[in-house]
mmCIF file of C-alpha atoms and ligand atoms in Angstrom:
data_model
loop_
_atom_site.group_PDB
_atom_site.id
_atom_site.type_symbol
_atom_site.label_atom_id
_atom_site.label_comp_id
_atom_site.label_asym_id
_atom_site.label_seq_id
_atom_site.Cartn_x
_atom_site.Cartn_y
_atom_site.Cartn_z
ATOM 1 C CA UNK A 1 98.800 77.768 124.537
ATOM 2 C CA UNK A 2 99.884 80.792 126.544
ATOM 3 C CA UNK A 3 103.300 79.523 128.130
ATOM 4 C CA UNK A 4 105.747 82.380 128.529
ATOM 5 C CA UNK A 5 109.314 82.526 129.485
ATOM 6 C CA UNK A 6 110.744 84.181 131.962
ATOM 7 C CA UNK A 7 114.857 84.883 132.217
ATOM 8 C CA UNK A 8 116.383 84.447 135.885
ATOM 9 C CA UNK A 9 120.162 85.939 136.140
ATOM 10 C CA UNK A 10 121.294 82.914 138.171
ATOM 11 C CA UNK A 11 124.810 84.679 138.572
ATOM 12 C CA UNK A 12 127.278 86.683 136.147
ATOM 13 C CA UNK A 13 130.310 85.863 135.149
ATOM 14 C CA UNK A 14 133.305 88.984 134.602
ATOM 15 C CA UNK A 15 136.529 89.231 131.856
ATOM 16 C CA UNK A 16 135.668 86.263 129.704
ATOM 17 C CA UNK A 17 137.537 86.494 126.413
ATOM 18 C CA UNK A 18 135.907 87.959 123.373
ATOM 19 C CA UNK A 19 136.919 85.427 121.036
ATOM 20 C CA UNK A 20 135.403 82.151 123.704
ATOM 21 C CA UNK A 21 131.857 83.729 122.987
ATOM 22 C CA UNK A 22 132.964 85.638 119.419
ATOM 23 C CA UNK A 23 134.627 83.147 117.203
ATOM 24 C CA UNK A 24 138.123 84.740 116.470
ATOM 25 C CA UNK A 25 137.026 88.077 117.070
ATOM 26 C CA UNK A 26 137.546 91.027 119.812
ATOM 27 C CA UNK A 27 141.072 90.052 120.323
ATOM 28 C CA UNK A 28 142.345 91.843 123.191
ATOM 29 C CA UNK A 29 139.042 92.609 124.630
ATOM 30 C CA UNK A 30 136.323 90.954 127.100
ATOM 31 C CA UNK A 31 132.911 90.569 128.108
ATOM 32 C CA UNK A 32 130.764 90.229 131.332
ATOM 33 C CA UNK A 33 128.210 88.003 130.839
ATOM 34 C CA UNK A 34 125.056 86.612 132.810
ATOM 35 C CA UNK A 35 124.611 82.735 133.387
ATOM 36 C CA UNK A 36 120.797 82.238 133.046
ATOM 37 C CA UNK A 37 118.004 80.068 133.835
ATOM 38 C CA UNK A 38 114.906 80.084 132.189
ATOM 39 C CA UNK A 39 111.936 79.114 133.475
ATOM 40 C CA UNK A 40 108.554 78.199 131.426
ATOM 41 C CA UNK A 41 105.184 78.592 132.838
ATOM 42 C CA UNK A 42 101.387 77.917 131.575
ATOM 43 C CA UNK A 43 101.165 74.660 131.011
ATOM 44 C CA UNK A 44 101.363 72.077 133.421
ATOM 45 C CA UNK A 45 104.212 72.086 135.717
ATOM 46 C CA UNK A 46 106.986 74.292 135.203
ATOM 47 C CA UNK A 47 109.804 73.599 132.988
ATOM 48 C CA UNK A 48 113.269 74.832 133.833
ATOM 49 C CA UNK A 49 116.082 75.268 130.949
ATOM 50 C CA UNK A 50 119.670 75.606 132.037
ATOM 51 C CA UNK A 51 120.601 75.301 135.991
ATOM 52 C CA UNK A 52 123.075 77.433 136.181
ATOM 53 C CA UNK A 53 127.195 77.647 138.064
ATOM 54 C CA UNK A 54 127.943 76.663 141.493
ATOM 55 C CA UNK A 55 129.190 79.605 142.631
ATOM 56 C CA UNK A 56 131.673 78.459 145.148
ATOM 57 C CA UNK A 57 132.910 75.396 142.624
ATOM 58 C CA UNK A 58 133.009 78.216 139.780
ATOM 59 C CA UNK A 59 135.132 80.287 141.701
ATOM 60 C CA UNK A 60 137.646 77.405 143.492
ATOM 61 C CA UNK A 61 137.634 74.955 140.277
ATOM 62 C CA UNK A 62 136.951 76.903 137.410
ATOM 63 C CA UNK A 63 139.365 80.215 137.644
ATOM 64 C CA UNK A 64 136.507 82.969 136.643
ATOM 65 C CA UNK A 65 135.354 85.740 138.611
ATOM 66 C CA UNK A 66 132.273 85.328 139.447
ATOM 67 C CA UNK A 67 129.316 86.832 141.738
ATOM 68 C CA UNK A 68 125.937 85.821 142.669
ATOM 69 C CA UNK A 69 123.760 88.001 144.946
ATOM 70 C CA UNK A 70 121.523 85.930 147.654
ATOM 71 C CA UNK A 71 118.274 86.564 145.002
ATOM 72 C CA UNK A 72 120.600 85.276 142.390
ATOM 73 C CA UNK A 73 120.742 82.397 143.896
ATOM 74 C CA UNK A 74 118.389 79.176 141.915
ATOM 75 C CA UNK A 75 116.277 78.609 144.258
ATOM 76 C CA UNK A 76 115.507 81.828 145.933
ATOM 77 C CA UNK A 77 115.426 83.636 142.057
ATOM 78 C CA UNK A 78 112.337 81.076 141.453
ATOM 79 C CA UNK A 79 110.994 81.309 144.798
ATOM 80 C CA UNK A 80 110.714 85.031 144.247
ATOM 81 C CA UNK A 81 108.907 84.170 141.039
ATOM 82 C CA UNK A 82 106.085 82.003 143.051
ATOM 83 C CA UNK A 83 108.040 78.505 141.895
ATOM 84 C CA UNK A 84 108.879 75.828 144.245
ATOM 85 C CA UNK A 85 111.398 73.835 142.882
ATOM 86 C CA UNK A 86 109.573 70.426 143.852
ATOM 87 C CA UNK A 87 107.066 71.379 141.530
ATOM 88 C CA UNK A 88 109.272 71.648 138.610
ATOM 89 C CA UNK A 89 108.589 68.313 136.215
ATOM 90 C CA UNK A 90 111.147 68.766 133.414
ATOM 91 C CA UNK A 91 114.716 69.991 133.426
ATOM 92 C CA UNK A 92 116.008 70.532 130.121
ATOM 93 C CA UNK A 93 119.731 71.194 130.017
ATOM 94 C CA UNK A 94 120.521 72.835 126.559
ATOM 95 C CA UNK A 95 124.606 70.670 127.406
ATOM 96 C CA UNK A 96 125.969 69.481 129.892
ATOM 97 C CA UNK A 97 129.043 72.755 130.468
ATOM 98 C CA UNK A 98 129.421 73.256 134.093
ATOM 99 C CA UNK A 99 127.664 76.532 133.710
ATOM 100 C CA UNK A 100 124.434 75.418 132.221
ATOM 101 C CA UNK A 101 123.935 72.182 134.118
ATOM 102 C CA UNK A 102 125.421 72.578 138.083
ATOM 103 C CA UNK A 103 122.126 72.904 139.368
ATOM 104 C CA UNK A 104 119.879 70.045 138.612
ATOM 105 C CA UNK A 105 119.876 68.531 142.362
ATOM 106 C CA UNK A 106 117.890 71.173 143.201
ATOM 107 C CA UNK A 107 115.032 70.088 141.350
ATOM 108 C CA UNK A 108 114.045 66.795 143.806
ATOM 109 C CA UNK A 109 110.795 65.562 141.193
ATOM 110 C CA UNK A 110 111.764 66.473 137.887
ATOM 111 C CA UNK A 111 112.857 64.182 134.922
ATOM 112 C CA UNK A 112 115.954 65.626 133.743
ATOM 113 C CA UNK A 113 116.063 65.625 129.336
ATOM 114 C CA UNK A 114 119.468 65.762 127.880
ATOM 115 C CA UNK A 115 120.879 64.247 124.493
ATOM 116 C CA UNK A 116 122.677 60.939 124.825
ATOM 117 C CA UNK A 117 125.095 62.044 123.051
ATOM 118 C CA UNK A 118 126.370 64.833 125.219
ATOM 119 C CA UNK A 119 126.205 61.988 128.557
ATOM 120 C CA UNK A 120 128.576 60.565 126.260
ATOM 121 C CA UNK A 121 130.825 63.320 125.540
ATOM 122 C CA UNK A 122 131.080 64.728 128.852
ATOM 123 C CA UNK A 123 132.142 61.621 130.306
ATOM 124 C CA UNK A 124 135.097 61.229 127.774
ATOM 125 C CA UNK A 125 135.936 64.744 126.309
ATOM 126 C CA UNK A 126 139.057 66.194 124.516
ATOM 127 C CA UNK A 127 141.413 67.044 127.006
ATOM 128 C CA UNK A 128 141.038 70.567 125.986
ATOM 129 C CA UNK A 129 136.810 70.156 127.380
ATOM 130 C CA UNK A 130 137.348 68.283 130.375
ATOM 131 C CA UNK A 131 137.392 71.551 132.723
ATOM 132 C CA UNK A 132 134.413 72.876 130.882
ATOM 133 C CA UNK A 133 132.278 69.379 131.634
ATOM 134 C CA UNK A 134 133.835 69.044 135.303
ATOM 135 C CA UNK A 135 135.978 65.849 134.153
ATOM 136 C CA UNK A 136 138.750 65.887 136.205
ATOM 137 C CA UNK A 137 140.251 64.040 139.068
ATOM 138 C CA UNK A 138 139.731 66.297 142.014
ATOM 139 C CA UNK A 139 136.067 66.923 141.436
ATOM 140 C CA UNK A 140 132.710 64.892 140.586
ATOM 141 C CA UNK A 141 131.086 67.171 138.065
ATOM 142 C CA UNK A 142 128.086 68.416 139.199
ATOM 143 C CA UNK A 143 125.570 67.560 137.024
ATOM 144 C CA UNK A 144 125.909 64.163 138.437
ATOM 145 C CA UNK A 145 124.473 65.028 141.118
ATOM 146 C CA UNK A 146 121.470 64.304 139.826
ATOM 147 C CA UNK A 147 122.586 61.643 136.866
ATOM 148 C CA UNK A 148 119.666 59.047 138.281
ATOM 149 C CA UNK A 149 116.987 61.620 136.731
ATOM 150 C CA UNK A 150 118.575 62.444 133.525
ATOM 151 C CA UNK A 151 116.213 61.120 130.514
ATOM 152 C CA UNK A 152 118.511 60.770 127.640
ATOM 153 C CA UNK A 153 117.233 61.508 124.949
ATOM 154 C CA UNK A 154 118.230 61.151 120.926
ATOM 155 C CA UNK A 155 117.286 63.458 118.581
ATOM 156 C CA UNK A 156 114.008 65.931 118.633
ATOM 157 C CA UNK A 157 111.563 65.210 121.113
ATOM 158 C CA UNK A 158 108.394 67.124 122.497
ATOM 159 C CA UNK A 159 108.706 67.587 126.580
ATOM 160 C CA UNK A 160 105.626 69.156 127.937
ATOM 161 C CA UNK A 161 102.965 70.637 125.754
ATOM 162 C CA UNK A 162 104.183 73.339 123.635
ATOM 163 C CA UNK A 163 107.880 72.862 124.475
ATOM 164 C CA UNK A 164 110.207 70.880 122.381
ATOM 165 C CA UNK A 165 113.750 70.159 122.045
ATOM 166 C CA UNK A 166 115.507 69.942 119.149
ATOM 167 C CA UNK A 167 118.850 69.036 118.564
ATOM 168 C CA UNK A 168 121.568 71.987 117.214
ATOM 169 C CA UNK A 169 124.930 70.286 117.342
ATOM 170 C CA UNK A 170 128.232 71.834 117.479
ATOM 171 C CA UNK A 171 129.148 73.724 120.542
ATOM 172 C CA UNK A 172 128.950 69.785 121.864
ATOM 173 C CA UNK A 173 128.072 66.861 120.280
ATOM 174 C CA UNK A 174 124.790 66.909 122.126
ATOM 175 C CA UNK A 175 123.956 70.536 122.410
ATOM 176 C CA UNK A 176 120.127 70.937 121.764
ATOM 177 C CA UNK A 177 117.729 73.931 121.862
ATOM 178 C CA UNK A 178 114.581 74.542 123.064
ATOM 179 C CA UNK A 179 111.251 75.788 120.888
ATOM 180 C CA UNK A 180 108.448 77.066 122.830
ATOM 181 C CA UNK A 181 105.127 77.941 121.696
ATOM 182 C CA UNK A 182 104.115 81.262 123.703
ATOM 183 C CA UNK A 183 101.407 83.095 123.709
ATOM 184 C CA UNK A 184 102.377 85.720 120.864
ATOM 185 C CA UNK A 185 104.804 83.700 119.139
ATOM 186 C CA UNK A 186 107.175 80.761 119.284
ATOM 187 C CA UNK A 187 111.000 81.082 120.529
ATOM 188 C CA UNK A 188 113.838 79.320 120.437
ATOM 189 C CA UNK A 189 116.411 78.831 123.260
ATOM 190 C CA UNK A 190 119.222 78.709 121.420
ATOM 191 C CA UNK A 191 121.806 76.869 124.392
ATOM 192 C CA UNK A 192 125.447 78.536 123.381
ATOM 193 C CA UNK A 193 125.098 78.117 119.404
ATOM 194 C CA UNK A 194 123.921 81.249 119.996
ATOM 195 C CA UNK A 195 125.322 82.987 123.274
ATOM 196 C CA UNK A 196 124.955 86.668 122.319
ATOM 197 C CA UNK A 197 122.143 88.571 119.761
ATOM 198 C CA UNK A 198 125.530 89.697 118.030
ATOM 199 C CA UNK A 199 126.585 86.140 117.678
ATOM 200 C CA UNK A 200 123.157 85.565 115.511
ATOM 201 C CA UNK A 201 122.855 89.147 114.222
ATOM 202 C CA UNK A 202 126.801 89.014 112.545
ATOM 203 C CA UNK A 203 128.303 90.917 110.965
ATOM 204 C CA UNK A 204 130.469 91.994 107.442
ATOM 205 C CA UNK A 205 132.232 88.870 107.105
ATOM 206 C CA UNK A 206 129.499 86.374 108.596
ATOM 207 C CA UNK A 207 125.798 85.685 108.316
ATOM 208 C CA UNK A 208 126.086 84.281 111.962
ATOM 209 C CA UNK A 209 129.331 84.092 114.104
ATOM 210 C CA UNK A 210 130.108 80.614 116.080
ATOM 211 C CA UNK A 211 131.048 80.849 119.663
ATOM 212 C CA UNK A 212 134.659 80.274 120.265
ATOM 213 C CA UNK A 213 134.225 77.236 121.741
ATOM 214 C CA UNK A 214 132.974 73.991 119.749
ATOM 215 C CA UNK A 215 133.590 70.095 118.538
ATOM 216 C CA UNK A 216 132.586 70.350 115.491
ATOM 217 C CA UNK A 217 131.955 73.638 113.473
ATOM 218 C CA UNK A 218 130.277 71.898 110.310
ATOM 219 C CA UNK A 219 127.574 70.457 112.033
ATOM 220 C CA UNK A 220 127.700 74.151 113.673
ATOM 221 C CA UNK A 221 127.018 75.385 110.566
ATOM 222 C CA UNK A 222 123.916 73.139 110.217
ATOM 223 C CA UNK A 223 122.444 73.807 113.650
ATOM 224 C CA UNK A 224 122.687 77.734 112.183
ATOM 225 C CA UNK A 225 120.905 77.156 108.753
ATOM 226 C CA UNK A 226 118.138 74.808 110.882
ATOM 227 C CA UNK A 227 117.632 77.856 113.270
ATOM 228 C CA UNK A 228 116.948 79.897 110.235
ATOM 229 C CA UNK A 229 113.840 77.399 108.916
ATOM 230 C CA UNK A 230 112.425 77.531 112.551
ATOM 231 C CA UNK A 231 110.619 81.114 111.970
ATOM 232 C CA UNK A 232 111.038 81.500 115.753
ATOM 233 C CA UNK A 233 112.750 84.939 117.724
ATOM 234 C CA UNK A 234 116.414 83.337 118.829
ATOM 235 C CA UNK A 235 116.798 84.104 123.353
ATOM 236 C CA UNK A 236 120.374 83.553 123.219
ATOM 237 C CA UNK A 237 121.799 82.412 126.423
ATOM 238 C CA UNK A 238 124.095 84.540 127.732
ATOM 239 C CA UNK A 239 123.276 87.874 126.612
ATOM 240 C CA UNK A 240 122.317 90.802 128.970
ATOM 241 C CA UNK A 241 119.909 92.557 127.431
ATOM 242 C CA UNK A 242 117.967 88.568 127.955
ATOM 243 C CA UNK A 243 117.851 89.288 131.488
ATOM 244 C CA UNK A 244 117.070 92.976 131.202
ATOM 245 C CA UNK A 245 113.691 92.008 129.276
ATOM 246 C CA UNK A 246 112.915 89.068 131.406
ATOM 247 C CA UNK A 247 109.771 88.147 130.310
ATOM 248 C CA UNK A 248 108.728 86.455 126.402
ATOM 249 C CA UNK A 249 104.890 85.933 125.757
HETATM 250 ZN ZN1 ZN B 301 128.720 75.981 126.657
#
């Protein structure tokens, strides 16, 4: 199969936290990050993981700074790749945060594959998730936009030839990843179990270091060690140097 990946910044995000992304380390200090959407060509129709922030919701609802050039923007960043969006036949959306999943209106035809366990969550989280999954009075959260397309899903499944999800719990109940089959070699998109390279790469104390943010660090843990029998090269999904190489064959 020669499907490869390419890595759209869909906007970037300025001053988060260290420890959010770093589990309990880089106190003091921050991070700019880049929210990306991935796009997977070759095979039949194109596959989009992750949908991105709604700029103008990020900025009024969810207290970040945020910017998004006009290319940045979803549709016009796959436009400029030769995608129409219409075209697109599977979503996958790695969870359900409102930075990973605020786009999927845009794609008018596609089935839309999430776990049924994170529909569950996000409509009855902690109190301390429900800005992160949009569940609060003043706002419908965005990925229910498009709620009549989502496909939810339990487990592993295969989605389009060559490109499978799998399920890594931990940063949310139904947080899954994405293994692709490219033309050199097969990848995983890891969702935010793994949001930088130094989050998989650790470091002294830590094989692998969490993200700050999670429901349930054991199964964390598991999702890790699984990663580690895939034999595939981790994309994390918020890490710049991602977006700087752009394309994985
Ligand atoms: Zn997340």
């Amino acid at each position: 199969m020669s499907l490869t990946i390419t890595a759209l910044s869909v906007g970037r995000v300025f001053g988060l936290h260290k420890p959010s992304v770093l589990y309990l380390r880089g106190w003091g200090e921050t991070l700019d990050i880049p929210l990306i959407m991935f796009v997977i060509q070759g095979g039949g129709a194109p596959v989009i993981v992750d949908t991105g922030a709604d700029l103008d919701r990020a900025v009024k609802h969810h207290g970040i700074r945020m910017e998004q050039t006009p290319e940045e923007r979803p549709e016009a960043a796959l436009r400029a790749l030769g995608v129409d969006p219409a075209e697109v036949g599977v979503v996958v959306n790695t969870h359900l945060h409102w930075d990973h999943s605020s786009n999927n209106h845009l794609f008018p035809n596609a089935r839309i594959v999430v776990q049924q366990r994170e529909v569950d969550y996000a409509s009855n989280p902690v109190p301390w998730h429900r800005r992160q999954f949009e569940h609060v009075p003043e706002l419908e959260a965005a990925w229910r936009r498009a709620e009549d397309r989502i496909d939810a899903i339990d487990g592993d499944a295969e989605v389009a030839p060559g490109v499978s999800v799998i399920a890594l719990p931990g940063h949310t109940p139904g947080s899954q990843g994405v293994v692709v089959e490219a033309e050199t070699r097969r990848y995983l998109l890891a969702g935010d179990c793994i949001d930088l390279y130094e989050n998989w790469a650790g470091d002294a104390q830590a094989e692998h270091i969490p993200s700050g943010f999670f429901t349930d660090i054991v199964a964390y843990n598991d999702s890790l060690e699984r990663i580690e029998k895939l034999g595939c090269e981790v994309i994390p999904s918020h890490d710049p140097l991602v977006v700087r190489r752009r394309e994985f064959r």
